Short mmCIF file of C-alpha atoms and ligand atoms in Angstrom, two decimals:
data_model
loop_
_atom_site.label_atom_id
_atom_site.label_comp_id
_atom_site.label_asym_id
_atom_site.label_seq_id
_atom_site.Cartn_x
_atom_site.Cartn_y
_atom_site.Cartn_z
CA MET A 1 -31.46 11.49 -10.36
CA ALA A 2 -28.53 10.10 -8.46
CA ALA A 3 -27.15 6.76 -9.87
CA THR A 4 -27.71 3.61 -7.55
CA PRO A 5 -25.22 0.71 -7.22
CA GLU A 6 -27.79 -1.22 -9.35
CA ASP A 7 -27.57 1.36 -12.13
CA VAL A 8 -23.86 1.27 -11.97
CA ARG A 9 -23.65 -2.52 -12.02
CA ALA A 10 -26.09 -2.68 -15.02
CA ALA A 11 -24.18 -0.01 -16.85
CA VAL A 12 -20.64 -1.30 -16.45
CA GLY A 13 -21.75 -4.94 -16.88
CA ALA A 14 -23.24 -3.99 -20.41
CA TRP A 15 -19.96 -2.12 -21.14
CA ILE A 16 -17.64 -5.02 -20.21
CA ALA A 17 -19.98 -7.33 -22.21
CA ALA A 18 -19.46 -5.21 -25.27
CA HIS A 19 -15.76 -4.50 -24.81
CA TRP A 20 -13.82 -7.19 -22.93
CA ASP A 21 -11.81 -9.16 -25.34
CA PRO A 22 -9.22 -11.45 -23.85
CA GLN A 23 -7.45 -11.84 -27.19
CA ARG A 24 -6.39 -8.14 -27.30
CA SER A 25 -3.41 -6.89 -25.28
CA LEU A 26 -3.63 -6.00 -21.67
CA LEU A 27 -2.49 -2.40 -22.36
CA GLU A 28 -5.24 -1.99 -25.04
CA TRP A 29 -7.80 -3.40 -22.51
CA ARG A 30 -6.78 -1.09 -19.69
CA ARG A 31 -6.51 1.92 -21.98
CA GLN A 32 -10.12 1.34 -22.98
CA LEU A 33 -11.16 0.99 -19.29
CA VAL A 34 -9.57 4.30 -18.64
CA GLU A 35 -10.82 6.04 -21.59
CA HIS A 36 -14.36 4.97 -21.10
CA ARG A 37 -14.02 6.20 -17.43
CA TRP A 38 -14.75 2.79 -15.95
CA ALA A 39 -11.17 2.35 -14.23
CA VAL A 40 -12.03 4.52 -11.20
CA PRO A 41 -15.65 5.91 -11.47
CA SER A 42 -15.31 7.74 -8.14
CA TRP A 43 -12.54 10.02 -9.50
CA PRO A 44 -13.68 13.32 -11.00
CA ALA A 45 -15.03 13.25 -14.64
CA HIS A 46 -12.21 15.40 -15.76
CA TRP A 47 -9.74 12.82 -14.37
CA PHE A 48 -10.89 9.53 -15.96
CA GLY A 49 -13.68 9.12 -13.51
CA ARG A 50 -17.50 9.71 -13.47
CA ASP A 51 -17.92 11.73 -10.21
CA LEU A 52 -19.64 8.70 -8.61
CA PRO A 53 -19.50 7.99 -4.83
CA ALA A 54 -16.63 5.56 -3.69
CA TRP A 55 -19.01 2.41 -3.77
CA ALA A 56 -18.91 2.65 -7.46
CA ASP A 57 -15.21 1.58 -7.53
CA ASP A 58 -16.24 -1.50 -5.50
CA VAL A 59 -19.18 -2.27 -7.82
CA VAL A 60 -17.05 -2.14 -10.83
CA ALA A 61 -14.32 -4.35 -9.33
CA THR A 62 -16.99 -6.89 -8.33
CA GLU A 63 -18.39 -6.81 -11.87
CA LEU A 64 -15.18 -7.17 -13.55
CA ARG A 65 -14.34 -10.18 -11.41
CA ALA A 66 -17.64 -11.81 -12.10
CA ARG A 67 -17.15 -11.47 -15.76
CA GLU A 68 -13.56 -12.60 -15.44
CA ALA A 69 -12.22 -9.49 -16.99
CA VAL A 70 -8.93 -8.04 -15.85
CA ALA A 71 -9.03 -5.11 -13.50
CA LEU A 72 -6.42 -2.38 -12.52
CA PRO A 73 -2.80 -3.19 -11.51
CA LEU A 74 -2.25 -3.63 -7.76
CA GLY A 75 0.58 -1.91 -5.77
CA VAL A 76 1.91 1.44 -4.70
CA GLY A 77 1.00 3.19 -7.99
CA THR A 78 -2.83 2.57 -7.81
CA GLY A 79 -2.80 2.21 -4.11
CA LEU A 80 -0.83 5.31 -2.88
CA ALA A 81 0.67 7.40 -5.59
CA ALA A 82 -2.46 7.83 -7.68
CA PRO A 83 -4.85 9.05 -4.98
CA THR A 84 -2.15 11.23 -3.44
CA ILE A 85 -1.42 12.78 -6.90
CA LEU A 86 -5.12 13.10 -7.67
CA THR A 87 -5.70 15.05 -4.36
CA HIS A 88 -2.61 17.15 -4.24
CA GLY A 89 -1.04 17.31 -7.74
CA ARG A 90 -1.06 20.07 -10.01
CA ASP A 91 -2.86 19.49 -13.42
CA SER A 92 0.41 18.95 -15.31
CA VAL A 93 1.47 16.24 -12.67
CA ARG A 94 -1.99 14.57 -12.84
CA GLU A 95 -1.74 14.72 -16.67
CA ARG A 96 1.67 13.14 -16.75
CA PHE A 97 1.21 10.40 -14.11
CA LEU A 98 -2.36 9.35 -13.61
CA ARG A 99 -3.10 7.50 -16.91
CA PRO A 100 0.13 5.26 -17.01
CA ILE A 101 -0.56 4.29 -13.32
CA LEU A 102 -4.01 3.03 -14.17
CA THR A 103 -2.85 1.31 -17.20
CA GLY A 104 0.10 -0.35 -15.37
CA GLU A 105 2.59 0.92 -17.75
CA GLU A 106 4.69 2.59 -15.04
CA THR A 107 5.36 1.00 -11.61
CA TRP A 108 6.02 2.86 -8.29
CA CYS A 109 7.58 2.40 -4.86
CA GLN A 110 7.41 4.60 -1.81
CA LEU A 111 10.47 6.35 -0.62
CA PHE A 112 9.51 7.64 2.91
CA SER A 113 11.54 5.82 5.63
CA GLU A 114 15.10 6.46 6.53
CA PRO A 115 17.65 4.79 8.70
CA GLY A 116 17.01 7.69 11.10
CA ALA A 117 13.48 8.40 10.37
CA GLY A 118 10.65 5.83 10.17
CA SER A 119 7.95 6.58 12.75
CA ASP A 120 9.39 10.13 12.97
CA LEU A 121 8.75 10.52 9.22
CA ALA A 122 9.01 14.43 9.74
CA GLY A 123 12.77 13.92 10.75
CA VAL A 124 13.84 12.94 7.29
CA THR A 125 17.25 14.24 6.32
CA THR A 126 17.43 13.17 2.68
CA HIS A 127 17.36 16.75 1.03
CA ALA A 128 16.63 18.29 -2.23
CA VAL A 129 18.05 21.52 -3.49
CA ARG A 130 16.70 23.49 -6.38
CA ASP A 131 19.22 23.98 -9.21
CA GLY A 132 17.75 25.79 -12.18
CA ASP A 133 14.95 23.95 -13.57
CA GLU A 134 15.75 20.86 -11.56
CA TRP A 135 16.01 19.36 -7.92
CA ILE A 136 19.17 17.58 -6.80
CA VAL A 137 18.52 14.95 -4.14
CA ASN A 138 21.11 13.29 -1.80
CA GLY A 139 20.46 10.95 1.17
CA GLN A 140 19.30 7.40 1.99
CA LYS A 141 16.01 5.72 2.20
CA VAL A 142 15.35 2.22 3.48
CA TRP A 143 12.58 -0.55 3.49
CA ASN A 144 11.34 0.56 0.25
CA THR A 145 9.24 -2.34 -1.00
CA SER A 146 9.55 -3.03 -4.93
CA ALA A 147 12.17 -0.23 -5.44
CA HIS A 148 14.13 -2.68 -7.39
CA HIS A 149 11.82 -2.71 -10.23
CA ALA A 150 10.03 0.64 -9.97
CA ASP A 151 9.95 3.41 -12.71
CA PHE A 152 9.10 6.10 -10.09
CA GLY A 153 9.17 6.80 -6.31
CA ILE A 154 6.95 8.95 -4.17
CA LEU A 155 9.69 10.73 -2.12
CA VAL A 156 9.63 12.96 0.90
CA ALA A 157 12.67 15.03 1.17
CA ARG A 158 13.84 18.09 3.21
CA THR A 159 13.98 21.27 1.25
CA ASP A 160 14.26 23.78 4.17
CA TRP A 161 16.37 23.19 7.33
CA ASP A 162 15.51 26.66 8.86
CA VAL A 163 11.87 26.07 9.67
CA PRO A 164 10.17 23.45 12.29
CA LYS A 165 10.61 19.88 10.91
CA HIS A 166 7.04 19.51 9.52
CA GLY A 167 7.31 22.69 7.47
CA GLY A 168 10.43 21.93 5.68
CA LEU A 169 9.46 18.91 3.70
CA THR A 170 8.37 18.59 -0.02
CA TYR A 171 6.82 15.75 -1.81
CA PHE A 172 8.46 14.64 -5.14
CA VAL A 173 8.03 12.12 -7.92
CA LEU A 174 11.46 10.68 -8.30
CA PRO A 175 12.44 8.99 -11.51
CA MET A 176 14.06 5.81 -10.34
CA ARG A 177 15.95 4.75 -13.57
CA GLN A 178 18.89 7.12 -13.46
CA PRO A 179 22.59 6.96 -12.43
CA GLY A 180 22.01 8.85 -9.12
CA VAL A 181 19.77 6.20 -7.61
CA GLU A 182 21.29 3.09 -6.51
CA VAL A 183 18.86 0.27 -5.12
CA ARG A 184 20.14 -2.57 -2.95
CA PRO A 185 17.92 -5.53 -1.93
CA LEU A 186 17.77 -6.50 1.60
CA ARG A 187 17.25 -10.13 2.74
CA GLN A 188 14.83 -10.64 5.56
CA MET A 189 14.84 -13.28 8.21
CA ASN A 190 11.91 -15.21 6.45
CA PHE A 191 14.30 -15.61 3.50
CA HIS A 192 12.37 -13.30 1.29
CA ALA A 193 13.75 -10.00 -0.19
CA SER A 194 10.86 -7.73 -0.95
CA PHE A 195 12.45 -4.37 0.19
CA ASN A 196 15.51 -2.34 -0.39
CA GLU A 197 18.01 0.37 0.48
CA VAL A 198 17.86 3.21 -1.85
CA PHE A 199 20.94 5.44 -2.07
CA LEU A 200 20.43 8.92 -3.67
CA SER A 201 23.66 10.69 -5.00
CA ASP A 202 22.92 13.97 -6.79
CA ALA A 203 19.66 12.11 -8.21
CA VAL A 204 17.80 14.66 -10.46
CA ILE A 205 14.14 15.39 -10.34
CA PRO A 206 12.53 17.63 -12.85
CA GLY A 207 11.26 20.88 -11.38
CA ASP A 208 7.74 20.12 -12.23
CA HIS A 209 7.56 16.80 -10.36
CA VAL A 210 6.65 18.41 -7.01
CA VAL A 211 3.28 17.19 -5.57
CA GLY A 212 1.55 20.06 -3.54
CA ALA A 213 3.49 22.92 -2.61
CA VAL A 214 7.21 23.18 -1.91
CA GLY A 215 7.49 23.08 2.01
CA GLY A 216 3.74 21.43 2.10
CA GLY A 217 5.15 17.80 1.76
CA TRP A 218 3.83 16.84 5.29
CA ALA A 219 0.18 17.18 4.25
CA VAL A 220 0.57 15.29 1.15
CA ALA A 221 2.38 12.46 3.08
CA MET A 222 -0.36 12.46 5.46
CA THR A 223 -2.75 11.67 2.51
CA THR A 224 -0.47 8.73 1.29
CA LEU A 225 -0.38 7.30 4.84
CA ALA A 226 -4.04 7.48 5.30
CA HIS A 227 -4.52 5.41 2.18
CA GLU A 228 -1.74 3.13 3.28
CA ARG A 229 -3.55 2.30 6.50
CA ARG A 230 -6.57 1.23 4.54
CA PHE A 231 -4.61 -1.19 2.65
CA GLY A 232 -5.76 -4.66 3.48
CA ALA A 233 -4.47 -8.01 2.79
CA MET A 234 -4.00 -8.35 -1.03
CA SER A 235 -5.58 -11.20 -2.62
CA ARG A 236 -4.49 -12.67 -5.96
CA PRO A 237 -6.89 -11.86 -8.88
CA ARG A 238 -8.77 -14.89 -10.50
CA PHE A 239 -8.20 -15.11 -14.19
CA SER A 240 -10.52 -16.64 -16.71
CA ALA A 241 -9.91 -20.14 -17.70
CA ALA A 242 -10.24 -19.04 -21.39
CA ALA A 243 -6.69 -18.25 -22.78
CA GLY A 244 -6.12 -14.91 -24.24
CA ARG A 245 -3.44 -12.33 -24.54
CA ALA A 246 -4.82 -9.92 -22.11
CA THR A 247 -5.36 -12.71 -19.28
CA GLU A 248 -2.01 -14.05 -20.05
CA GLU A 249 -0.33 -10.82 -19.67
CA ALA A 250 -2.26 -10.07 -16.62
CA ARG A 251 -1.08 -13.48 -14.97
CA GLN A 252 2.46 -12.57 -15.75
CA GLU A 253 2.04 -9.07 -14.10
CA ALA A 254 0.30 -10.71 -11.03
CA ASP A 255 3.20 -13.41 -10.88
CA GLU A 256 5.76 -10.35 -10.71
CA HIS A 257 3.70 -8.53 -8.27
CA PHE A 258 3.02 -11.41 -5.95
CA ARG A 259 6.76 -12.64 -5.98
CA THR A 260 7.41 -9.35 -3.96
CA TYR A 261 4.32 -9.91 -1.80
CA ALA A 262 4.40 -13.72 -1.64
CA TRP A 263 4.94 -13.56 2.22
CA TYR A 264 2.27 -11.10 2.88
CA PRO A 265 -0.56 -13.66 3.87
CA GLN A 266 1.98 -15.32 6.26
CA ARG A 267 2.69 -11.81 7.67
CA ALA A 268 -1.16 -11.40 8.30
CA GLY A 269 -1.03 -14.80 10.32
CA ARG A 270 -2.96 -17.21 7.90
CA ALA A 271 -5.96 -17.24 10.19
CA ASP A 272 -7.59 -18.87 7.32
CA LEU A 273 -5.61 -22.07 7.81
CA LEU A 274 -6.17 -22.55 11.59
CA GLU A 275 -9.23 -24.70 11.25
CA GLU A 276 -7.68 -26.94 8.68
CA HIS A 277 -4.34 -27.38 10.73
CA ALA A 278 -6.39 -28.16 13.83
CA ARG A 279 -8.19 -30.87 11.91
CA ARG A 280 -5.13 -32.25 10.38
CA ALA A 281 -3.39 -32.30 13.83
CA GLY A 282 -6.51 -33.99 15.29
CA ARG A 283 -6.76 -31.11 17.86
CA THR A 284 -10.34 -30.03 17.11
CA GLU A 285 -11.46 -31.32 20.53
CA ASP A 286 -8.75 -29.61 22.44
CA PRO A 287 -10.42 -26.96 24.58
CA LEU A 288 -7.30 -24.74 24.48
CA VAL A 289 -7.23 -25.02 20.80
CA ARG A 290 -10.94 -24.22 20.40
CA GLN A 291 -10.66 -21.27 22.57
CA GLU A 292 -7.69 -19.78 20.70
CA LEU A 293 -9.41 -20.43 17.39
CA ALA A 294 -12.75 -18.91 18.61
CA ALA A 295 -10.65 -15.67 19.85
CA VAL A 296 -9.05 -15.19 16.56
CA LEU A 297 -12.20 -15.69 14.57
CA SER A 298 -13.96 -13.29 16.78
CA TRP A 299 -11.26 -10.69 16.28
CA GLN A 300 -11.58 -11.18 12.55
CA ARG A 301 -15.37 -10.60 12.62
CA VAL A 302 -15.30 -7.57 14.82
CA SER A 303 -12.46 -6.13 12.69
CA GLY A 304 -14.47 -6.89 9.62
CA TRP A 305 -17.38 -4.64 10.94
CA THR A 306 -14.78 -1.83 11.56
CA GLY A 307 -13.86 -2.11 7.83
CA ASP A 308 -17.55 -2.10 6.87
CA ARG A 309 -17.88 1.12 8.87
CA ALA A 310 -14.85 2.47 7.15
CA SER A 311 -16.32 1.57 3.73
CA ALA A 312 -19.59 3.16 4.71
CA ALA A 313 -17.83 6.48 5.72
CA ARG A 314 -15.90 6.40 2.43
CA ALA A 315 -19.03 5.79 0.45
CA LEU A 316 -20.66 9.07 2.17
CA GLY A 317 -17.62 10.81 0.97
CA ARG A 318 -15.91 11.31 4.35
CA PRO A 319 -12.12 11.32 4.46
CA PRO A 320 -10.28 8.22 5.86
CA GLY A 321 -10.71 8.39 9.73
CA ALA A 322 -9.65 6.58 12.87
CA GLU A 323 -11.13 3.35 11.64
CA GLY A 324 -7.82 3.13 9.66
CA SER A 325 -5.61 3.12 12.56
CA LEU A 326 -8.15 0.85 14.45
CA GLY A 327 -8.49 -1.61 11.55
CA LYS A 328 -4.57 -1.74 11.16
CA LEU A 329 -4.18 -2.35 14.91
CA ALA A 330 -6.72 -5.11 14.94
CA MET A 331 -4.67 -6.73 11.85
CA SER A 332 -1.70 -6.72 14.16
CA VAL A 333 -3.62 -8.29 17.06
CA ILE A 334 -5.23 -10.94 14.52
CA ALA A 335 -1.64 -11.76 13.04
CA ARG A 336 -0.17 -12.40 16.41
CA ARG A 337 -2.89 -14.30 17.89
CA ALA A 338 -3.01 -16.39 14.84
CA ALA A 339 0.65 -17.16 14.93
CA ALA A 340 0.34 -18.14 18.68
CA ALA A 341 -2.66 -20.37 17.71
CA HIS A 342 -0.63 -22.02 14.89
CA SER A 343 2.19 -22.62 17.29
CA LEU A 344 -0.29 -24.42 19.77
CA ILE A 345 -1.58 -26.72 17.13
CA GLY A 346 1.83 -27.33 15.48
CA GLY A 347 3.83 -27.69 18.68
CA ALA A 348 7.84 -27.90 18.49
CA ALA A 349 7.78 -28.80 14.81
CA GLY A 350 6.20 -25.40 14.09
CA LEU A 351 9.52 -23.90 14.67
CA LEU A 352 11.11 -25.76 11.75
CA THR A 353 11.31 -23.79 8.45
CA GLY A 354 10.90 -25.42 5.03
CA ASP A 355 9.40 -28.93 4.29
CA ASP A 356 10.68 -30.35 7.64
CA GLY A 357 8.38 -27.91 9.55
CA ALA A 358 4.75 -28.53 10.57
CA PHE A 359 2.41 -28.16 7.70
CA GLU A 360 5.10 -27.82 5.07
CA GLY A 361 6.71 -25.08 6.99
CA THR A 362 3.88 -22.59 6.83
CA ILE A 363 3.89 -22.12 10.77
CA GLY A 364 7.64 -21.32 10.62
CA GLU A 365 7.08 -18.90 7.90
CA VAL A 366 4.12 -17.33 9.75
CA LEU A 367 6.18 -16.91 12.97
CA LEU A 368 9.18 -15.21 11.03
CA SER A 369 6.84 -12.89 9.11
CA VAL A 370 4.22 -11.73 11.54
CA PRO A 371 6.32 -9.09 13.31
CA ALA A 372 6.29 -7.12 10.11
CA GLN A 373 2.60 -6.57 10.38
CA SER A 374 3.03 -4.36 13.52
CA ILE A 375 5.59 -2.27 11.73
CA ALA A 376 4.76 -1.73 8.08
CA GLY A 377 2.78 1.38 7.33
CA GLY A 378 3.04 2.65 10.92
CA THR A 379 3.79 0.75 13.85
CA ASP A 380 1.35 -0.36 16.52
CA GLU A 381 2.64 2.12 19.02
CA ILE A 382 2.26 5.01 16.46
CA GLN A 383 -1.36 3.79 15.63
CA ARG A 384 -2.13 3.90 19.36
CA ASN A 385 -0.86 7.51 19.59
CA ILE A 386 -3.08 8.46 16.70
CA VAL A 387 -6.08 6.73 18.44
CA GLY A 388 -5.26 8.61 21.74
CA ASP A 389 -4.80 11.94 19.99
CA LYS A 390 -7.53 11.77 17.23
CA VAL A 391 -10.21 9.46 18.77
CA LEU A 392 -9.80 9.84 22.52
CA ASP A 393 -8.74 13.42 22.40
CA LEU A 394 -5.98 12.97 25.03
CA PRO A 395 -3.27 15.46 25.29
CA ARG A 396 -0.55 15.34 22.43
CA GLU A 397 2.61 13.31 23.01
CA PRO A 398 5.20 15.84 24.56
CA SER A 399 7.70 16.95 21.99
CA VAL A 400 11.01 18.73 22.26
CA ASP A 401 11.49 19.25 18.57
CA ARG A 402 8.26 20.42 16.90
CA ASP A 403 8.80 24.17 17.19
CA VAL A 404 12.35 24.86 16.67
CA PRO A 405 14.23 25.07 13.32
CA PHE A 406 15.13 21.51 12.09
CA ARG A 407 18.70 22.63 11.77
CA ASP A 408 18.75 22.96 15.59
CA VAL A 409 17.17 19.59 16.40
CA PRO A 410 19.91 17.23 18.07
CA ARG A 411 19.90 13.91 15.99
CA ASN A 412 22.43 11.28 15.22
CA ALA A 413 25.19 12.26 12.84
C1 FAD B 1 7.02 -5.14 5.31
C2 FAD B 1 7.51 -3.68 5.50
C3 FAD B 1 7.35 -2.88 4.23
C4 FAD B 1 7.89 -1.54 4.29
N1 FAD B 1 7.64 -0.81 3.06
C5 FAD B 1 8.17 0.34 3.06
C6 FAD B 1 8.24 1.15 1.85
O1 FAD B 1 7.76 0.58 0.72
N2 FAD B 1 8.56 2.46 1.99
C7 FAD B 1 8.99 3.04 3.08
O2 FAD B 1 9.32 4.28 2.92
N3 FAD B 1 9.04 2.22 4.22
C8 FAD B 1 8.56 1.10 4.20
N4 FAD B 1 8.55 0.39 5.50
C9 FAD B 1 9.29 1.06 6.66
C10 FAD B 1 8.22 1.34 7.69
O3 FAD B 1 7.37 2.39 7.29
C11 FAD B 1 8.94 1.65 8.93
O4 FAD B 1 9.52 0.36 9.40
C12 FAD B 1 7.98 2.14 10.12
O5 FAD B 1 7.38 3.41 9.79
C13 FAD B 1 8.68 2.26 11.46
O6 FAD B 1 9.85 3.02 11.28
P1 FAD B 1 11.39 2.26 11.79
O7 FAD B 1 11.52 0.91 11.25
O8 FAD B 1 12.31 3.27 11.43
O9 FAD B 1 11.08 2.13 13.38
P2 FAD B 1 11.33 3.28 14.47
O10 FAD B 1 10.63 4.56 14.21
O11 FAD B 1 12.78 3.51 14.78
O12 FAD B 1 10.56 2.59 15.75
C14 FAD B 1 11.29 1.75 16.62
C15 FAD B 1 10.33 1.19 17.64
O13 FAD B 1 10.04 2.52 18.49
C16 FAD B 1 8.71 2.73 18.61
N5 FAD B 1 8.39 4.09 18.67
C17 FAD B 1 8.92 5.07 17.76
N6 FAD B 1 8.38 6.29 17.98
C18 FAD B 1 7.47 6.22 19.02
C19 FAD B 1 6.62 6.98 19.61
N7 FAD B 1 6.52 8.36 19.47
N8 FAD B 1 5.83 6.47 20.62
C20 FAD B 1 5.88 5.26 21.00
N9 FAD B 1 6.66 4.32 20.31
C21 FAD B 1 7.48 4.75 19.36
C22 FAD B 1 8.03 2.10 17.46
O14 FAD B 1 6.73 1.75 17.67
C23 FAD B 1 9.00 0.66 17.34
O15 FAD B 1 8.60 -0.17 18.26
C24 FAD B 1 8.24 -1.00 5.46
C25 FAD B 1 8.29 -1.72 6.56
C26 FAD B 1 7.99 -3.19 6.69
C27 FAD B 1 8.07 -3.86 7.90
#
């Protein structure tokens, strides 16, 4: 008989009760979680899972939280690299990389965007050339979050210039810690520095670090992007009050992770602070403020339902669909409207950053961070193109470079 969420909750609850010991190391705990196949129960039994539907992952996460036990690491490894490698990787690639992603022993970054290829990802010119048992890579990537402390990068590079642009790409796992990889942090207008430029000069990739087929990188990248669109706001895990080695190490890991992502809540608009700010400013009776707050909260509620629809589809085993693009667009709308509502409440002082600004500078940081919500992971315009194409079945955007060899496509030098 098929397992129900209640069965899974009871089974994982009993397992956590028997095995969770905050005094042991974080690595030991996560290794146990993986070996006992509770890390990602929706994965195939052969790959650390239990062949359960996707809802089982949520049940386990909820149960771990309820029992104040540490969960999987956050970030590009578990969020993007692992599901992509699981779907497209050969067994040797899965064998090499999946386990240390789940235990947090190795960290990852995403090396897709380039100065001349962001929305048009298929236009990348970073190239990899086969040399015996290895690939040699040259080019430049940009906006690469966390690349400054990553062990590996998921990399899209051109391996064939003589076929149309989508067909000449290959998806690699690039070892970051090598002389041919230079990572330079970029400082943002909101004063944070979470992403980097990455220069690749004769960087070396072992021959077996290809994910999917050589020349088949576009389909693999689409899997990564589908997962990226589902990425919601990341919340910091709660840790047990009881001190222990595993919880202390997890706390340090989270501190490091959230140093990079510290501004992401501001990027999402901090709608959660609107009511409090309206009260503190004495503006709760102001009809304009009330109207804006109601609009933001309505958008949030409706977008939550779209998210629920996406979860239900995932639980039924359907691949990520249009809800991803719709959800991502809604997040942009919410972020912008929340920023506007904050400005209405905070007035001119909202434009000041730091402690001089309204509400300890939160509004200033929101205003400087919100534009990124409409860019990261595919811009609003690109999401609209996807919705037009895939949901509304409108004619495709005209293109002059899809069917010619990439070598002949006009581009900036
Ligand atoms: C916070 C943040 C984190 C990021 N992290 C990473 C990361 O870890 N790894 C990584 O590889 N990249 C990362 N990126 C880069 C991100 O993926 C790109 O910025 C994004 O894909 C847009 O590309 P672009 O910046 O080159 O803009 P462009 O593609 O040059 O777009 C410029 C403008 O033109 C519009 N436009 C472009 N094409 C079309 C079209 N066909 N139709 C209509 N309008 C169009 C765009 O919507 C945009 O407004 C990150 C970006 C941000 C903001």
